mmCIF file of C-alpha atoms in Angstrom:
data_model
loop_
_atom_site.group_PDB
_atom_site.id
_atom_site.type_symbol
_atom_site.label_atom_id
_atom_site.label_comp_id
_atom_site.label_asym_id
_atom_site.label_seq_id
_atom_site.Cartn_x
_atom_site.Cartn_y
_atom_site.Cartn_z
ATOM 1 C CA MET A 1 -0.091 0.131 -0.078
ATOM 2 C CA GLN A 2 1.259 3.162 -1.115
ATOM 3 C CA VAL A 3 1.790 5.677 1.718
ATOM 4 C CA ARG A 4 0.463 9.275 0.859
ATOM 5 C CA GLY A 5 3.293 11.918 0.092
ATOM 6 C CA LEU A 6 5.848 9.020 -0.609
ATOM 7 C CA ALA A 7 6.717 8.791 -4.165
ATOM 8 C CA THR A 8 6.693 5.289 -5.807
ATOM 9 C CA PRO A 9 10.009 3.356 -6.438
ATOM 10 C CA PRO A 10 10.775 3.361 -10.101
ATOM 11 C CA ARG A 11 11.236 -0.004 -9.899
ATOM 12 C CA GLU A 12 7.780 -0.749 -7.727
ATOM 13 C CA ARG A 13 6.035 1.358 -10.203
ATOM 14 C CA ALA A 14 7.600 -0.465 -13.423
ATOM 15 C CA ILE A 15 6.446 -3.694 -11.986
ATOM 16 C CA HIS A 16 2.271 -2.578 -10.738
ATOM 17 C CA ILE A 17 2.642 -1.559 -15.113
ATOM 18 C CA ALA A 18 3.865 -4.799 -15.559
ATOM 19 C CA LEU A 19 0.904 -6.809 -13.527
ATOM 20 C CA MET A 20 -1.752 -4.168 -14.602
ATOM 21 C CA ALA A 21 -0.423 -4.927 -18.150
ATOM 22 C CA GLY A 22 -0.508 -8.753 -17.680
ATOM 23 C CA ALA A 23 -3.846 -9.035 -16.085
ATOM 24 C CA GLY A 24 -5.363 -6.618 -19.196
ATOM 25 C CA LEU A 25 -3.939 -8.864 -21.732
ATOM 26 C CA THR A 26 -5.322 -11.245 -20.397
ATOM 27 C CA ILE A 27 -9.206 -10.506 -19.804
ATOM 28 C CA VAL A 28 -8.306 -8.641 -24.127
ATOM 29 C CA VAL A 29 -7.621 -12.340 -24.361
ATOM 30 C CA SER A 30 -10.572 -13.624 -23.026
ATOM 31 C CA ALA A 31 -12.697 -11.213 -24.113
ATOM 32 C CA GLY A 32 -11.909 -11.164 -27.553
ATOM 33 C CA LEU A 33 -11.726 -15.062 -27.879
ATOM 34 C CA LEU A 34 -15.587 -15.077 -26.704
ATOM 35 C CA ALA A 35 -17.154 -12.156 -28.855
ATOM 36 C CA VAL A 36 -15.604 -14.159 -31.894
ATOM 37 C CA LEU A 37 -16.956 -17.558 -30.470
ATOM 38 C CA VAL A 38 -20.675 -15.109 -30.076
ATOM 39 C CA PHE A 39 -20.403 -13.660 -33.398
ATOM 40 C CA GLU A 40 -19.356 -16.771 -34.940
ATOM 41 C CA SER A 41 -22.428 -18.472 -33.730
ATOM 42 C CA VAL A 42 -24.839 -15.294 -33.996
ATOM 43 C CA ARG A 43 -24.311 -15.934 -37.996
ATOM 44 C CA PHE A 44 -24.781 -19.641 -38.008
ATOM 45 C CA PHE A 45 -27.881 -18.703 -36.040
ATOM 46 C CA GLY A 46 -28.599 -16.161 -39.152
ATOM 47 C CA ASP A 47 -28.441 -19.758 -41.562
ATOM 48 C CA VAL A 48 -29.832 -22.824 -39.601
ATOM 49 C CA ALA A 49 -32.269 -22.230 -37.042
ATOM 50 C CA PRO A 50 -32.345 -23.041 -33.051
ATOM 51 C CA SER A 51 -35.291 -25.298 -33.153
ATOM 52 C CA ARG A 52 -33.437 -27.329 -36.399
ATOM 53 C CA LEU A 53 -30.489 -28.103 -33.437
ATOM 54 C CA ALA A 54 -33.028 -29.920 -31.201
ATOM 55 C CA ALA A 55 -35.451 -30.929 -33.192
ATOM 56 C CA ASP A 56 -32.884 -32.826 -35.372
ATOM 57 C CA THR A 57 -31.204 -36.398 -33.891
ATOM 58 C CA VAL A 58 -28.910 -36.338 -36.281
ATOM 59 C CA TRP A 59 -25.823 -34.766 -37.254
ATOM 60 C CA ALA A 60 -24.450 -34.547 -40.444
ATOM 61 C CA PRO A 61 -23.353 -31.099 -41.314
ATOM 62 C CA ALA A 62 -22.156 -31.746 -44.430
ATOM 63 C CA ALA A 63 -25.363 -32.555 -45.130
ATOM 64 C CA GLY A 64 -27.892 -30.428 -43.194
ATOM 65 C CA ARG A 65 -28.369 -32.046 -40.296
ATOM 66 C CA PHE A 66 -27.266 -30.066 -37.561
ATOM 67 C CA GLY A 67 -29.163 -32.188 -34.655
ATOM 68 C CA LEU A 68 -27.071 -31.565 -31.862
ATOM 69 C CA TRP A 69 -28.113 -34.365 -29.094
ATOM 70 C CA PRO A 70 -25.451 -36.825 -30.329
ATOM 71 C CA LEU A 71 -22.829 -34.668 -29.902
ATOM 72 C CA LEU A 72 -24.113 -34.285 -26.105
ATOM 73 C CA ALA A 73 -24.926 -37.815 -25.797
ATOM 74 C CA GLY A 74 -21.405 -38.093 -26.448
ATOM 75 C CA THR A 75 -20.404 -35.806 -25.012
ATOM 76 C CA LEU A 76 -22.155 -36.979 -21.465
ATOM 77 C CA LEU A 77 -21.350 -40.227 -21.746
ATOM 78 C CA THR A 78 -17.797 -40.131 -22.192
ATOM 79 C CA THR A 79 -17.451 -37.524 -18.630
ATOM 80 C CA LEU A 80 -19.354 -39.437 -16.473
ATOM 81 C CA ILE A 81 -17.257 -42.422 -17.291
ATOM 82 C CA GLY A 82 -14.918 -40.746 -16.706
ATOM 83 C CA VAL A 83 -15.617 -38.638 -13.282
ATOM 84 C CA GLY A 84 -17.229 -42.535 -12.297
ATOM 85 C CA PHE A 85 -14.161 -44.294 -12.801
ATOM 86 C CA ALA A 86 -12.086 -40.778 -11.023
ATOM 87 C CA LEU A 87 -14.172 -39.883 -7.864
ATOM 88 C CA PRO A 88 -13.534 -42.773 -6.281
ATOM 89 C CA LEU A 89 -10.332 -43.839 -6.851
ATOM 90 C CA GLY A 90 -9.274 -39.783 -6.385
ATOM 91 C CA VAL A 91 -11.102 -39.922 -2.843
ATOM 92 C CA LEU A 92 -9.343 -42.387 -1.827
ATOM 93 C CA ALA A 93 -6.138 -41.238 -3.042
ATOM 94 C CA ALA A 94 -7.046 -38.180 -1.885
ATOM 95 C CA ILE A 95 -7.653 -39.427 2.232
ATOM 96 C CA TYR A 96 -4.066 -41.488 2.339
ATOM 97 C CA VAL A 97 -2.471 -38.496 1.641
ATOM 98 C CA SER A 98 -4.363 -36.105 3.997
ATOM 99 C CA GLU A 99 -4.752 -38.709 6.804
ATOM 100 C CA LEU A 100 -2.308 -41.922 6.476
ATOM 101 C CA ALA A 101 0.534 -41.287 4.724
ATOM 102 C CA PRO A 102 3.755 -40.498 6.404
ATOM 103 C CA PRO A 103 5.127 -37.242 6.350
ATOM 104 C CA ARG A 104 8.087 -38.540 3.817
ATOM 105 C CA VAL A 105 5.439 -39.733 1.528
ATOM 106 C CA ARG A 106 3.102 -37.012 1.705
ATOM 107 C CA ARG A 107 6.272 -34.981 -0.387
ATOM 108 C CA LEU A 108 6.475 -37.039 -2.523
ATOM 109 C CA LEU A 109 3.293 -37.852 -3.549
ATOM 110 C CA VAL A 110 1.865 -34.370 -4.586
ATOM 111 C CA PRO A 111 4.644 -33.804 -5.959
ATOM 112 C CA ALA A 112 4.144 -36.245 -8.195
ATOM 113 C CA LEU A 113 0.375 -36.410 -8.793
ATOM 114 C CA GLU A 114 0.574 -32.976 -9.695
ATOM 115 C CA LEU A 115 3.071 -33.478 -12.349
ATOM 116 C CA LEU A 116 0.463 -36.460 -13.654
ATOM 117 C CA ALA A 117 -2.296 -34.575 -13.513
ATOM 118 C CA GLY A 118 -0.652 -32.205 -16.164
ATOM 119 C CA VAL A 119 0.298 -35.341 -18.733
ATOM 120 C CA PRO A 120 -0.584 -34.064 -22.424
ATOM 121 C CA GLY A 121 -4.076 -35.686 -23.153
ATOM 122 C CA VAL A 122 -2.692 -37.247 -26.961
ATOM 123 C CA VAL A 123 -0.189 -39.597 -24.410
ATOM 124 C CA LEU A 124 -3.298 -40.517 -22.252
ATOM 125 C CA GLY A 125 -5.185 -41.171 -25.733
ATOM 126 C CA TYR A 126 -2.329 -43.350 -27.141
ATOM 127 C CA PHE A 127 -2.310 -45.583 -23.882
ATOM 128 C CA ALA A 128 -5.982 -46.075 -24.757
ATOM 129 C CA LEU A 129 -5.712 -46.855 -28.658
ATOM 130 C CA HIS A 130 -2.555 -49.360 -28.212
ATOM 131 C CA ALA A 131 -3.026 -50.064 -24.205
ATOM 132 C CA LEU A 132 -6.518 -50.347 -23.414
ATOM 133 C CA THR A 133 -8.314 -50.590 -26.018
ATOM 134 C CA PRO A 134 -7.390 -53.896 -27.428
ATOM 135 C CA ALA A 135 -7.329 -54.624 -23.737
ATOM 136 C CA LEU A 136 -11.130 -54.904 -24.429
ATOM 137 C CA ALA A 137 -11.868 -56.433 -27.430
ATOM 138 C CA GLN A 138 -10.185 -59.231 -26.139
ATOM 139 C CA SER A 139 -11.557 -59.868 -22.562
ATOM 140 C CA LEU A 140 -15.493 -58.344 -23.942
ATOM 141 C CA GLY A 141 -15.222 -58.310 -27.424
ATOM 142 C CA LEU A 142 -15.863 -54.566 -27.855
ATOM 143 C CA SER A 143 -14.529 -52.790 -31.330
ATOM 144 C CA ARG A 144 -11.483 -51.295 -31.341
ATOM 145 C CA LEU A 145 -12.454 -47.635 -30.921
ATOM 146 C CA ASN A 146 -15.244 -47.007 -27.905
ATOM 147 C CA ALA A 147 -16.302 -44.353 -25.426
ATOM 148 C CA LEU A 148 -15.381 -46.797 -23.021
ATOM 149 C CA SER A 149 -11.901 -46.911 -23.465
ATOM 150 C CA ALA A 150 -12.260 -42.544 -23.901
ATOM 151 C CA GLY A 151 -13.956 -42.844 -20.260
ATOM 152 C CA LEU A 152 -11.734 -44.860 -18.456
ATOM 153 C CA VAL A 153 -8.452 -43.505 -19.850
ATOM 154 C CA ILE A 154 -10.325 -39.365 -19.293
ATOM 155 C CA GLY A 155 -10.949 -40.931 -16.067
ATOM 156 C CA VAL A 156 -7.217 -42.162 -15.296
ATOM 157 C CA MET A 157 -6.437 -38.510 -16.181
ATOM 158 C CA LEU A 158 -8.573 -36.919 -13.288
ATOM 159 C CA VAL A 159 -7.726 -38.840 -10.498
ATOM 160 C CA PRO A 160 -4.598 -36.717 -9.521
ATOM 161 C CA MET A 161 -6.504 -33.683 -10.435
ATOM 162 C CA ILE A 162 -9.278 -35.347 -7.711
ATOM 163 C CA ALA A 163 -6.454 -36.677 -5.501
ATOM 164 C CA VAL A 164 -4.497 -33.221 -4.772
ATOM 165 C CA LEU A 165 -7.821 -31.026 -5.125
ATOM 166 C CA GLY A 166 -9.390 -33.676 -2.247
ATOM 167 C CA ALA A 167 -6.562 -34.060 0.040
ATOM 168 C CA ASN A 168 -5.847 -30.052 -0.161
ATOM 169 C CA ALA A 169 -9.855 -29.328 1.316
ATOM 170 C CA MET A 170 -8.853 -32.124 4.077
ATOM 171 C CA GLN A 171 -5.807 -30.349 5.379
ATOM 172 C CA ARG A 172 -8.280 -27.652 5.812
ATOM 173 C CA VAL A 173 -9.839 -29.568 8.389
ATOM 174 C CA PRO A 174 -8.992 -28.154 11.521
ATOM 175 C CA LEU A 175 -7.261 -30.301 13.514
ATOM 176 C CA ASN A 176 -9.069 -29.850 17.831
ATOM 177 C CA LEU A 177 -11.793 -31.587 15.367
ATOM 178 C CA ARG A 178 -9.845 -34.445 15.067
ATOM 179 C CA GLU A 179 -8.485 -34.166 18.567
ATOM 180 C CA ALA A 180 -12.431 -34.173 19.909
ATOM 181 C CA ALA A 181 -13.522 -37.603 18.505
ATOM 182 C CA TYR A 182 -9.579 -39.256 19.061
ATOM 183 C CA ALA A 183 -11.379 -37.974 22.601
ATOM 184 C CA LEU A 184 -14.269 -39.449 22.685
ATOM 185 C CA GLY A 185 -12.538 -42.770 21.792
ATOM 186 C CA ALA A 186 -13.267 -42.523 17.686
ATOM 187 C CA SER A 187 -10.591 -44.814 15.784
ATOM 188 C CA ARG A 188 -8.793 -42.672 12.737
ATOM 189 C CA LEU A 189 -11.668 -44.573 10.204
ATOM 190 C CA THR A 190 -14.641 -43.216 12.039
ATOM 191 C CA THR A 191 -12.681 -40.033 12.685
ATOM 192 C CA ILE A 192 -12.317 -40.362 8.353
ATOM 193 C CA LEU A 193 -15.408 -40.869 7.273
ATOM 194 C CA ARG A 194 -17.676 -39.322 10.169
ATOM 195 C CA VAL A 195 -15.537 -36.228 10.914
ATOM 196 C CA VAL A 196 -13.007 -34.943 8.636
ATOM 197 C CA LEU A 197 -15.230 -35.902 5.166
ATOM 198 C CA PRO A 198 -18.305 -33.840 6.341
ATOM 199 C CA THR A 199 -16.625 -31.184 6.931
ATOM 200 C CA ALA A 200 -14.626 -31.440 3.672
ATOM 201 C CA ARG A 201 -16.788 -31.978 1.812
ATOM 202 C CA ARG A 202 -17.469 -28.422 -0.002
ATOM 203 C CA GLY A 203 -14.324 -28.849 -0.969
ATOM 204 C CA ILE A 204 -14.548 -32.438 -2.725
ATOM 205 C CA VAL A 205 -17.236 -31.324 -4.412
ATOM 206 C CA ALA A 206 -15.221 -28.654 -5.637
ATOM 207 C CA ALA A 207 -12.869 -30.731 -7.177
ATOM 208 C CA LEU A 208 -15.458 -33.304 -8.805
ATOM 209 C CA LEU A 209 -16.941 -29.979 -10.509
ATOM 210 C CA LEU A 210 -14.113 -29.104 -11.035
ATOM 211 C CA ALA A 211 -12.529 -32.064 -12.872
ATOM 212 C CA THR A 212 -16.162 -32.743 -15.053
ATOM 213 C CA ALA A 213 -15.377 -29.402 -16.067
ATOM 214 C CA ARG A 214 -12.248 -30.692 -17.548
ATOM 215 C CA GLY A 215 -13.265 -33.715 -18.464
ATOM 216 C CA ALA A 216 -16.353 -32.490 -20.756
ATOM 217 C CA GLY A 217 -13.420 -30.384 -22.541
ATOM 218 C CA GLU A 218 -11.098 -33.057 -22.997
ATOM 219 C CA THR A 219 -10.042 -33.434 -26.497
ATOM 220 C CA MET A 220 -7.043 -35.552 -27.902
ATOM 221 C CA ILE A 221 -8.169 -38.642 -25.385
ATOM 222 C CA VAL A 222 -11.785 -38.943 -27.505
ATOM 223 C CA ALA A 223 -9.993 -38.160 -30.758
ATOM 224 C CA ILE A 224 -7.890 -41.129 -30.519
ATOM 225 C CA ALA A 225 -9.653 -43.693 -28.802
ATOM 226 C CA ALA A 226 -13.171 -43.249 -28.918
ATOM 227 C CA GLY A 227 -14.275 -43.566 -32.863
ATOM 228 C CA HIS A 228 -15.957 -39.864 -33.482
ATOM 229 C CA VAL A 229 -18.256 -41.150 -35.052
ATOM 230 C CA PRO A 230 -21.682 -39.448 -34.068
ATOM 231 C CA ARG A 231 -24.030 -41.408 -32.578
ATOM 232 C CA LEU A 232 -27.561 -41.119 -30.841
ATOM 233 C CA GLY A 233 -27.534 -42.981 -27.241
ATOM 234 C CA PHE A 234 -25.481 -44.208 -24.488
ATOM 235 C CA ASP A 235 -24.143 -47.447 -25.291
ATOM 236 C CA ALA A 236 -20.097 -46.977 -24.529
ATOM 237 C CA THR A 237 -18.890 -50.497 -26.324
ATOM 238 C CA GLN A 238 -20.151 -48.491 -29.371
ATOM 239 C CA PRO A 239 -17.574 -44.738 -30.984
ATOM 240 C CA THR A 240 -18.743 -42.019 -29.965
ATOM 241 C CA ALA A 241 -18.110 -38.301 -30.855
ATOM 242 C CA THR A 242 -18.216 -35.487 -28.461
ATOM 243 C CA LEU A 243 -18.246 -31.532 -28.989
ATOM 244 C CA THR A 244 -14.297 -30.933 -28.956
ATOM 245 C CA THR A 245 -13.921 -33.691 -31.307
ATOM 246 C CA PHE A 246 -16.094 -31.768 -33.736
ATOM 247 C CA VAL A 247 -14.420 -28.887 -32.979
ATOM 248 C CA LEU A 248 -10.782 -30.665 -33.927
ATOM 249 C CA ASP A 249 -12.663 -31.942 -37.146
ATOM 250 C CA VAL A 250 -13.419 -28.825 -38.488
ATOM 251 C CA SER A 251 -9.713 -27.129 -37.601
ATOM 252 C CA MET A 252 -8.546 -29.800 -39.172
ATOM 253 C CA ARG A 253 -10.438 -30.097 -42.587
ATOM 254 C CA THR A 254 -10.786 -26.317 -42.510
ATOM 255 C CA GLY A 255 -8.233 -25.085 -44.652
ATOM 256 C CA ALA A 256 -7.101 -20.781 -44.808
ATOM 257 C CA THR A 257 -8.727 -20.433 -47.757
ATOM 258 C CA THR A 258 -11.979 -22.663 -47.285
ATOM 259 C CA ALA A 259 -14.719 -20.101 -47.053
ATOM 260 C CA PRO A 260 -16.742 -20.727 -43.619
ATOM 261 C CA ASN A 261 -19.876 -22.082 -44.091
ATOM 262 C CA ALA A 262 -22.336 -23.497 -42.005
ATOM 263 C CA ALA A 263 -21.066 -26.615 -40.965
ATOM 264 C CA TYR A 264 -17.664 -24.670 -40.357
ATOM 265 C CA ARG A 265 -20.113 -21.990 -37.955
ATOM 266 C CA ALA A 266 -21.208 -24.706 -36.138
ATOM 267 C CA ALA A 267 -17.454 -25.598 -34.522
ATOM 268 C CA PHE A 268 -17.878 -22.331 -32.904
ATOM 269 C CA VAL A 269 -21.441 -22.751 -31.613
ATOM 270 C CA CYS A 270 -20.138 -26.100 -30.103
ATOM 271 C CA GLY A 271 -17.105 -24.401 -28.667
ATOM 272 C CA LEU A 272 -19.442 -21.682 -27.279
ATOM 273 C CA LEU A 273 -21.412 -24.391 -25.414
ATOM 274 C CA LEU A 274 -18.677 -25.393 -25.001
ATOM 275 C CA VAL A 275 -17.427 -22.437 -22.607
ATOM 276 C CA ALA A 276 -20.963 -21.459 -21.246
ATOM 277 C CA VAL A 277 -20.526 -24.883 -19.148
ATOM 278 C CA THR A 278 -16.903 -24.369 -18.090
ATOM 279 C CA ILE A 279 -17.969 -21.670 -16.378
ATOM 280 C CA ILE A 280 -20.913 -22.639 -15.352
ATOM 281 C CA LEU A 281 -18.883 -25.753 -13.512
ATOM 282 C CA ASN A 282 -16.315 -23.000 -12.473
ATOM 283 C CA VAL A 283 -18.669 -20.694 -10.625
ATOM 284 C CA LEU A 284 -19.928 -23.555 -9.209
ATOM 285 C CA ALA A 285 -17.224 -25.185 -7.872
ATOM 286 C CA GLN A 286 -15.838 -21.171 -6.372
ATOM 287 C CA ARG A 287 -19.349 -20.808 -5.020
ATOM 288 C CA ALA A 288 -18.701 -24.225 -2.898
ATOM 289 C CA LEU A 289 -15.610 -22.955 -1.594
ATOM 290 C CA ALA A 290 -16.500 -19.472 -0.431
ATOM 291 C CA SER A 291 -19.268 -20.829 1.557
ATOM 292 C CA ARG A 292 -19.356 -20.837 4.906
ATOM 293 C CA PRO A 293 -17.120 -24.064 5.866
ATOM 294 C CA ALA A 294 -19.562 -27.816 6.281
ATOM 295 C CA GLN A 295 -19.982 -28.667 10.186
ATOM 296 C CA ALA A 296 -19.018 -31.915 11.746
ATOM 297 C CA PRO A 297 -21.879 -34.132 12.533
ATOM 298 C CA ARG A 298 -22.457 -34.575 16.036
#
């Protein structure tokens, strides 16, 4: 805080200007990205009535069919599989890191989990294609490309994220609550289940929401392992397509000299929808974290 009457040192002023410029640039870039998505989406709806997206059940832009339901179904299916796989494993890992691991092990596990959370999706996608999908094909008789393998690998990607965020939430539980439970004769397991988890549930819910947002926005895993076949339904044994894989497909097929058409602008509609979902989930996660901390059950 600057004291009135005292001049700001030039170095501090330069740092302040640089920080303000960085923050302003971030806002400008984000606003520009959102403006482009909105502008192209409005142009799309000038050619295609919004009712066609809701009424049609086929997604075939080349044929003028813009039913959004197959892409929404694929996105929801792979995300639910991934979150359903990652949530129990992530919470168990968070419990071990926060409550059971010795300090030395914890110091090794937390950076390792943070590194695993940053593994590129393309690496995990090729793991799904060359390791997981052949195993599923041999054991369950599935096709080589399917939603199940993509969803499971999305879950593998989300486990470290949920584990780190969940462990942070559990470590914020006041120590006196644990000590009170032990003083009443509760075991460590009972304390974890009846005190730590209920008190940290808002942080765990926030981790779940953030993981869901990341899973819904994953592109390369689904593009490599799921087959990119728009299909209305929730059959995890079949290939599927998502909002992100369609955007990727349009980006790869559309050259710099290609005139934009409805199929091209449909990618911006999908992108705008993904941005809206991500913003909503992040706002909900922030509200969960900002809410009054939950009290342990009596």
